[in-house]
């Protein structure tokens, strides 16, 4: 079976299991044992034959039309991003990464980060591996906002569980972003998923949901000694011509975060930037 069609079938089964009869106006009959909707119910709501929908779930249809996919998306109550992801699986629109070297970070991006003396920033790839960070980002998140760190692995550490304000929703968002952007055939993705599947009690259930999402902006908490816990706003910016994302942090004037940035910038300038601990709340995808 073609791997792409197998992925589509897995996705449809996972999303079907999450939609309850009441969600789509159906009456739940006594003794119902099915998790979510039945295949024939999805097919009926989508206006397609049950046999054709079964072929899709089993990976036996090569090219479902956009009209069919749109109808299934409505039946499964998929949002815009989830629908786009389903189309990508169905039509192999994503760029396969296996065996292809990932382009490096452009020199202009490196220069930009180096000149941002009051803006913590880093660059990550589609697996959320950090490949470049400026000095202020390293000071803000020593060890986990520096090259070689992975944001997905970081969110599933015990430190993150203990200190993140909303750990479970954050973990769901980070995993959804990983699935949205990563190439299923990328050995690095498989390494991340395999490691967390074996080592973390919550990851397998989160990954099995097949949620997808694009993270664009949000808030993360960081411990800065001697200031304490500080909330920073962050923004993800896609770098044109690559699969890399530039993650920037900023603070409104007069806020504790603004004072923290000024403090860290002064420490960086003196070459003595220190933070004693961080909550590891993963924030980008």
CSV table of C-alpha atoms in Angstrom, one decimal:
chain,number,residue,atom,x,y,z
A,1,UNK,CA,0.0,0.0,0.0
A,2,UNK,CA,1.2,3.5,-0.8
A,3,UNK,CA,2.5,5.2,2.4
A,4,UNK,CA,0.7,8.4,1.5
A,5,UNK,CA,-2.7,6.7,1.2
A,6,UNK,CA,-2.0,4.7,4.4
A,7,UNK,CA,-1.4,8.0,6.2
A,8,UNK,CA,-4.7,9.4,4.9
A,9,UNK,CA,-6.5,6.3,6.1
A,10,UNK,CA,-5.0,6.6,9.6
A,11,UNK,CA,-5.9,10.3,9.7
A,12,UNK,CA,-9.5,9.7,8.7
A,13,UNK,CA,-9.9,6.9,11.3
A,14,UNK,CA,-8.4,9.0,14.1
A,15,UNK,CA,-10.6,12.1,13.3
A,16,UNK,CA,-13.7,10.0,12.9
A,17,UNK,CA,-13.2,8.5,16.4
A,18,UNK,CA,-13.2,12.1,17.9
A,19,UNK,CA,-16.6,13.2,16.4
A,20,UNK,CA,-19.6,12.2,18.6
A,21,UNK,CA,-23.0,11.5,17.1
A,22,UNK,CA,-24.4,14.5,19.0
A,23,UNK,CA,-21.8,16.7,17.3
A,24,UNK,CA,-23.4,16.2,13.9
A,25,UNK,CA,-27.1,16.0,14.9
A,26,UNK,CA,-27.4,12.2,15.3
A,27,UNK,CA,-29.2,10.4,18.1
A,28,UNK,CA,-27.0,8.2,20.2
A,29,UNK,CA,-28.7,4.9,20.4
A,30,UNK,CA,-28.6,2.8,23.7
A,31,UNK,CA,-25.6,0.5,23.9
A,32,UNK,CA,-23.6,2.2,21.2
A,33,UNK,CA,-20.0,0.9,21.4
A,34,UNK,CA,-18.3,2.8,18.6
A,35,UNK,CA,-15.8,5.5,19.5
A,36,UNK,CA,-17.0,8.5,17.5
A,37,UNK,CA,-18.9,8.0,14.2
A,38,UNK,CA,-19.3,4.9,12.2
A,39,UNK,CA,-17.9,4.9,8.6
A,40,UNK,CA,-21.4,4.7,7.1
A,41,UNK,CA,-22.4,7.8,9.2
A,42,UNK,CA,-19.5,9.8,7.9
A,43,UNK,CA,-20.3,8.7,4.3
A,44,UNK,CA,-24.0,9.6,4.7
A,45,UNK,CA,-23.2,13.1,6.1
A,46,UNK,CA,-20.6,13.7,3.4
A,47,UNK,CA,-23.0,12.5,0.6
A,48,UNK,CA,-20.7,9.7,-0.7
A,49,UNK,CA,-21.2,6.0,-0.8
A,50,UNK,CA,-20.1,4.0,2.3
A,51,UNK,CA,-18.1,1.7,0.0
A,52,UNK,CA,-16.1,4.6,-1.4
A,53,UNK,CA,-15.4,6.0,2.1
A,54,UNK,CA,-14.2,2.6,3.2
A,55,UNK,CA,-11.8,2.5,0.3
A,56,UNK,CA,-10.4,5.9,1.4
A,57,UNK,CA,-9.8,4.6,5.0
A,58,UNK,CA,-8.2,1.5,3.7
A,59,UNK,CA,-5.9,3.4,1.3
A,60,UNK,CA,-7.4,2.0,-1.9
A,61,UNK,CA,-8.4,5.2,-3.6
A,62,UNK,CA,-5.7,7.1,-5.5
A,63,UNK,CA,-7.0,10.6,-6.0
A,64,UNK,CA,-10.1,11.7,-4.1
A,65,UNK,CA,-11.4,14.9,-5.5
A,66,UNK,CA,-11.3,18.2,-3.7
A,67,UNK,CA,-15.1,18.1,-3.6
A,68,UNK,CA,-15.1,14.7,-1.8
A,69,UNK,CA,-12.4,15.9,0.6
A,70,UNK,CA,-14.4,19.0,1.4
A,71,UNK,CA,-17.5,17.0,2.1
A,72,UNK,CA,-15.5,14.6,4.4
A,73,UNK,CA,-14.0,17.6,6.1
A,74,UNK,CA,-17.5,19.0,6.9
A,75,UNK,CA,-18.6,15.6,8.1
A,76,UNK,CA,-15.6,15.3,10.4
A,77,UNK,CA,-15.9,18.9,11.5
A,78,UNK,CA,-12.3,19.7,10.4
A,79,UNK,CA,-11.1,23.3,10.6
A,80,UNK,CA,-9.2,25.0,7.8
A,81,UNK,CA,-5.8,23.8,8.9
A,82,UNK,CA,-7.0,20.2,9.4
A,83,UNK,CA,-8.6,20.2,6.0
A,84,UNK,CA,-5.5,21.5,4.3
A,85,UNK,CA,-3.5,18.8,6.0
A,86,UNK,CA,-5.9,16.1,4.8
A,87,UNK,CA,-5.6,17.5,1.3
A,88,UNK,CA,-1.9,17.3,1.6
A,89,UNK,CA,-2.0,13.7,2.6
A,90,UNK,CA,-4.5,12.9,-0.2
A,91,UNK,CA,-2.6,14.7,-3.0
A,92,UNK,CA,1.0,14.4,-1.8
A,93,UNK,CA,1.4,18.2,-1.9
A,94,UNK,CA,4.0,18.2,0.8
A,95,UNK,CA,7.7,18.3,-0.1
A,96,UNK,CA,9.4,15.0,0.8
A,97,UNK,CA,12.4,15.5,2.9
A,98,UNK,CA,13.9,12.0,3.0
A,99,UNK,CA,17.3,11.9,1.4
A,100,UNK,CA,17.3,15.6,0.8
A,101,UNK,CA,19.6,17.9,2.6
A,102,UNK,CA,17.9,20.7,4.4
A,103,UNK,CA,19.1,24.2,3.3
A,104,UNK,CA,21.1,26.0,5.8
A,105,UNK,CA,20.2,29.3,7.4
A,106,UNK,CA,20.8,32.2,5.0
A,107,UNK,CA,23.6,34.6,6.0
A,108,UNK,CA,21.1,37.5,6.0
A,109,UNK,CA,19.0,35.8,8.7
A,110,UNK,CA,22.2,35.2,10.7
A,111,UNK,CA,23.1,38.8,10.5
A,112,UNK,CA,19.6,39.9,11.4
A,113,UNK,CA,19.6,37.8,14.6
A,114,UNK,CA,23.1,39.0,15.6
A,115,UNK,CA,22.0,42.6,15.3
A,116,UNK,CA,18.9,42.2,17.5
A,117,UNK,CA,20.4,43.1,20.8
A,118,UNK,CA,17.0,43.6,22.5
A,119,UNK,CA,15.0,40.9,20.7
A,120,UNK,CA,15.5,37.3,21.7
A,121,UNK,CA,15.1,35.2,18.6
A,122,UNK,CA,16.0,31.7,17.2
A,123,UNK,CA,15.5,29.7,14.0
A,124,UNK,CA,14.0,26.2,14.1
A,125,UNK,CA,13.2,23.6,11.4
A,126,UNK,CA,10.0,21.8,10.7
A,127,UNK,CA,10.9,19.2,13.4
A,128,UNK,CA,11.2,22.1,15.9
A,129,UNK,CA,15.0,21.5,16.2
A,130,UNK,CA,16.7,24.8,17.0
A,131,UNK,CA,19.4,25.5,14.5
A,132,UNK,CA,20.4,29.1,15.3
A,133,UNK,CA,19.8,31.5,18.2
A,134,UNK,CA,21.1,34.9,19.1
A,135,UNK,CA,22.8,35.6,22.4
A,136,UNK,CA,19.7,37.1,24.0
A,137,UNK,CA,17.7,34.0,23.2
A,138,UNK,CA,20.4,31.8,24.7
A,139,UNK,CA,20.3,34.0,27.8
A,140,UNK,CA,16.5,33.8,28.0
A,141,UNK,CA,16.4,30.0,27.6
A,142,UNK,CA,19.8,28.5,28.3
A,143,UNK,CA,19.9,24.9,27.1
A,144,UNK,CA,16.5,24.8,25.5
A,145,UNK,CA,16.5,27.9,23.3
A,146,UNK,CA,20.0,27.1,21.8
A,147,UNK,CA,21.1,25.1,18.8
A,148,UNK,CA,20.8,21.4,19.3
A,149,UNK,CA,17.7,21.7,21.5
A,150,UNK,CA,14.3,20.4,20.3
A,151,UNK,CA,11.1,22.2,21.5
A,152,UNK,CA,8.9,19.1,21.3
A,153,UNK,CA,11.3,17.0,23.5
A,154,UNK,CA,11.6,19.9,25.9
A,155,UNK,CA,7.9,20.2,26.5
A,156,UNK,CA,7.8,16.6,27.7
A,157,UNK,CA,10.4,17.0,30.3
A,158,UNK,CA,9.5,16.9,34.0
A,159,UNK,CA,10.7,20.5,34.4
A,160,UNK,CA,8.1,21.6,31.9
A,161,UNK,CA,5.4,19.6,33.6
A,162,UNK,CA,6.2,21.2,36.9
A,163,UNK,CA,6.5,24.8,35.8
A,164,UNK,CA,4.4,25.4,32.7
A,165,UNK,CA,1.2,27.3,33.5
A,166,UNK,CA,-0.9,25.2,31.1
A,167,UNK,CA,1.2,22.2,30.4
A,168,UNK,CA,-1.4,19.9,28.7
A,169,UNK,CA,-2.9,22.4,26.3
A,170,UNK,CA,0.7,23.5,25.4
A,171,UNK,CA,1.8,19.9,24.8
A,172,UNK,CA,-1.2,19.4,22.5
A,173,UNK,CA,-0.4,22.5,20.5
A,174,UNK,CA,3.3,21.7,20.1
A,175,UNK,CA,2.5,18.1,19.0
A,176,UNK,CA,-0.1,19.4,16.6
A,177,UNK,CA,2.4,21.8,15.1
A,178,UNK,CA,4.9,19.0,14.7
A,179,UNK,CA,2.5,16.9,12.8
A,180,UNK,CA,1.4,19.8,10.6
A,181,UNK,CA,4.8,20.8,9.4
A,182,UNK,CA,7.0,17.7,9.6
A,183,UNK,CA,7.5,15.1,6.8
A,184,UNK,CA,6.2,11.7,8.0
A,185,UNK,CA,9.1,10.0,6.2
A,186,UNK,CA,11.8,12.2,7.8
A,187,UNK,CA,14.1,10.0,10.0
A,188,UNK,CA,14.4,12.9,12.5
A,189,UNK,CA,10.6,13.0,13.0
A,190,UNK,CA,10.5,9.3,13.5
A,191,UNK,CA,13.3,9.6,16.0
A,192,UNK,CA,11.4,12.2,18.0
A,193,UNK,CA,8.1,10.3,17.9
A,194,UNK,CA,9.8,7.0,18.7
A,195,UNK,CA,11.7,8.4,21.7
A,196,UNK,CA,8.6,10.1,23.2
A,197,UNK,CA,6.4,7.1,22.5
A,198,UNK,CA,8.7,4.9,24.6
A,199,UNK,CA,9.6,7.4,27.3
A,200,UNK,CA,6.6,9.6,28.0
A,201,UNK,CA,3.3,8.5,29.5
A,202,UNK,CA,1.2,11.2,27.7
A,203,UNK,CA,2.7,11.5,24.3
A,204,UNK,CA,1.3,8.4,22.6
A,205,UNK,CA,-2.3,9.5,23.3
A,206,UNK,CA,-1.7,13.0,22.1
A,207,UNK,CA,0.1,11.8,19.0
A,208,UNK,CA,-2.7,9.3,18.2
A,209,UNK,CA,-5.3,12.1,18.0
A,210,UNK,CA,-3.7,13.3,14.7
A,211,UNK,CA,-4.4,16.9,15.6
A,212,UNK,CA,-2.7,19.5,13.4
A,213,UNK,CA,-2.3,23.2,13.9
A,214,UNK,CA,-0.2,26.2,12.9
A,215,UNK,CA,1.2,28.2,15.9
A,216,UNK,CA,1.7,31.8,15.1
A,217,UNK,CA,1.8,33.8,18.3
A,218,UNK,CA,1.3,33.3,22.0
A,219,UNK,CA,2.8,33.8,25.5
A,220,UNK,CA,5.5,31.8,27.3
A,221,UNK,CA,6.8,32.0,30.9
A,222,UNK,CA,10.5,32.1,31.8
A,223,UNK,CA,12.3,32.2,35.1
A,224,UNK,CA,14.9,34.9,35.2
A,225,UNK,CA,17.1,35.3,38.2
A,226,UNK,CA,16.8,37.7,40.1
A,227,UNK,CA,13.5,38.9,38.6
A,228,UNK,CA,11.4,35.7,38.8
A,229,UNK,CA,8.8,34.4,36.5
A,230,UNK,CA,8.2,36.6,33.5
A,231,UNK,CA,5.7,36.3,30.6
A,232,UNK,CA,7.0,37.1,27.1
A,233,UNK,CA,5.0,37.4,23.9
A,234,UNK,CA,6.3,35.4,20.9
A,235,UNK,CA,5.7,35.4,17.2
A,236,UNK,CA,6.5,32.8,14.6
A,237,UNK,CA,7.6,34.0,11.1
A,238,UNK,CA,8.0,31.7,8.1
A,239,UNK,CA,11.3,32.3,6.4
A,240,UNK,CA,10.7,32.6,2.6
A,241,UNK,CA,12.3,29.9,0.5
A,242,UNK,CA,12.8,27.4,3.3
A,243,UNK,CA,10.9,25.3,5.8
A,244,UNK,CA,12.5,27.2,8.7
A,245,UNK,CA,10.7,29.4,11.1
A,246,UNK,CA,12.0,32.5,12.9
A,247,UNK,CA,10.7,32.8,16.4
A,248,UNK,CA,10.9,36.2,18.1
A,249,UNK,CA,10.1,37.4,21.6
A,250,UNK,CA,9.0,40.9,22.6
A,251,UNK,CA,7.6,42.8,25.5
A,252,UNK,CA,5.3,45.8,25.8
A,253,UNK,CA,6.9,49.0,27.2
A,254,UNK,CA,6.7,49.2,31.0
A,255,UNK,CA,6.0,45.5,31.6
A,256,UNK,CA,8.2,43.1,33.7
A,257,UNK,CA,9.1,41.4,30.4
A,258,UNK,CA,10.6,44.7,29.1
A,259,UNK,CA,12.6,45.1,32.3
A,260,UNK,CA,13.8,41.5,31.9
A,261,UNK,CA,14.9,42.0,28.3
A,262,UNK,CA,16.9,45.1,29.3
A,263,UNK,CA,18.5,43.2,32.2
A,264,UNK,CA,19.4,40.2,30.0
A,265,UNK,CA,20.7,42.5,27.3
A,266,UNK,CA,23.0,44.2,29.8
A,267,UNK,CA,24.2,40.8,31.1
A,268,UNK,CA,24.9,39.6,27.5
A,269,UNK,CA,26.8,42.8,26.8
A,270,UNK,CA,28.9,42.1,29.9
A,271,UNK,CA,29.3,38.5,28.9
A,272,UNK,CA,27.8,37.3,32.2
A,273,UNK,CA,24.2,36.4,31.2
A,274,UNK,CA,22.7,34.0,33.7
A,275,UNK,CA,19.4,32.3,34.3
A,276,UNK,CA,19.1,29.8,37.0
A,277,UNK,CA,16.1,27.8,35.7
A,278,UNK,CA,13.4,27.8,33.1
A,279,UNK,CA,10.0,26.2,32.8
A,280,UNK,CA,10.7,24.8,29.4
A,281,UNK,CA,7.2,25.7,28.2
A,282,UNK,CA,7.5,25.0,24.5
A,283,UNK,CA,6.0,27.8,22.4
A,284,UNK,CA,6.5,27.5,18.7
A,285,UNK,CA,5.5,25.4,15.8
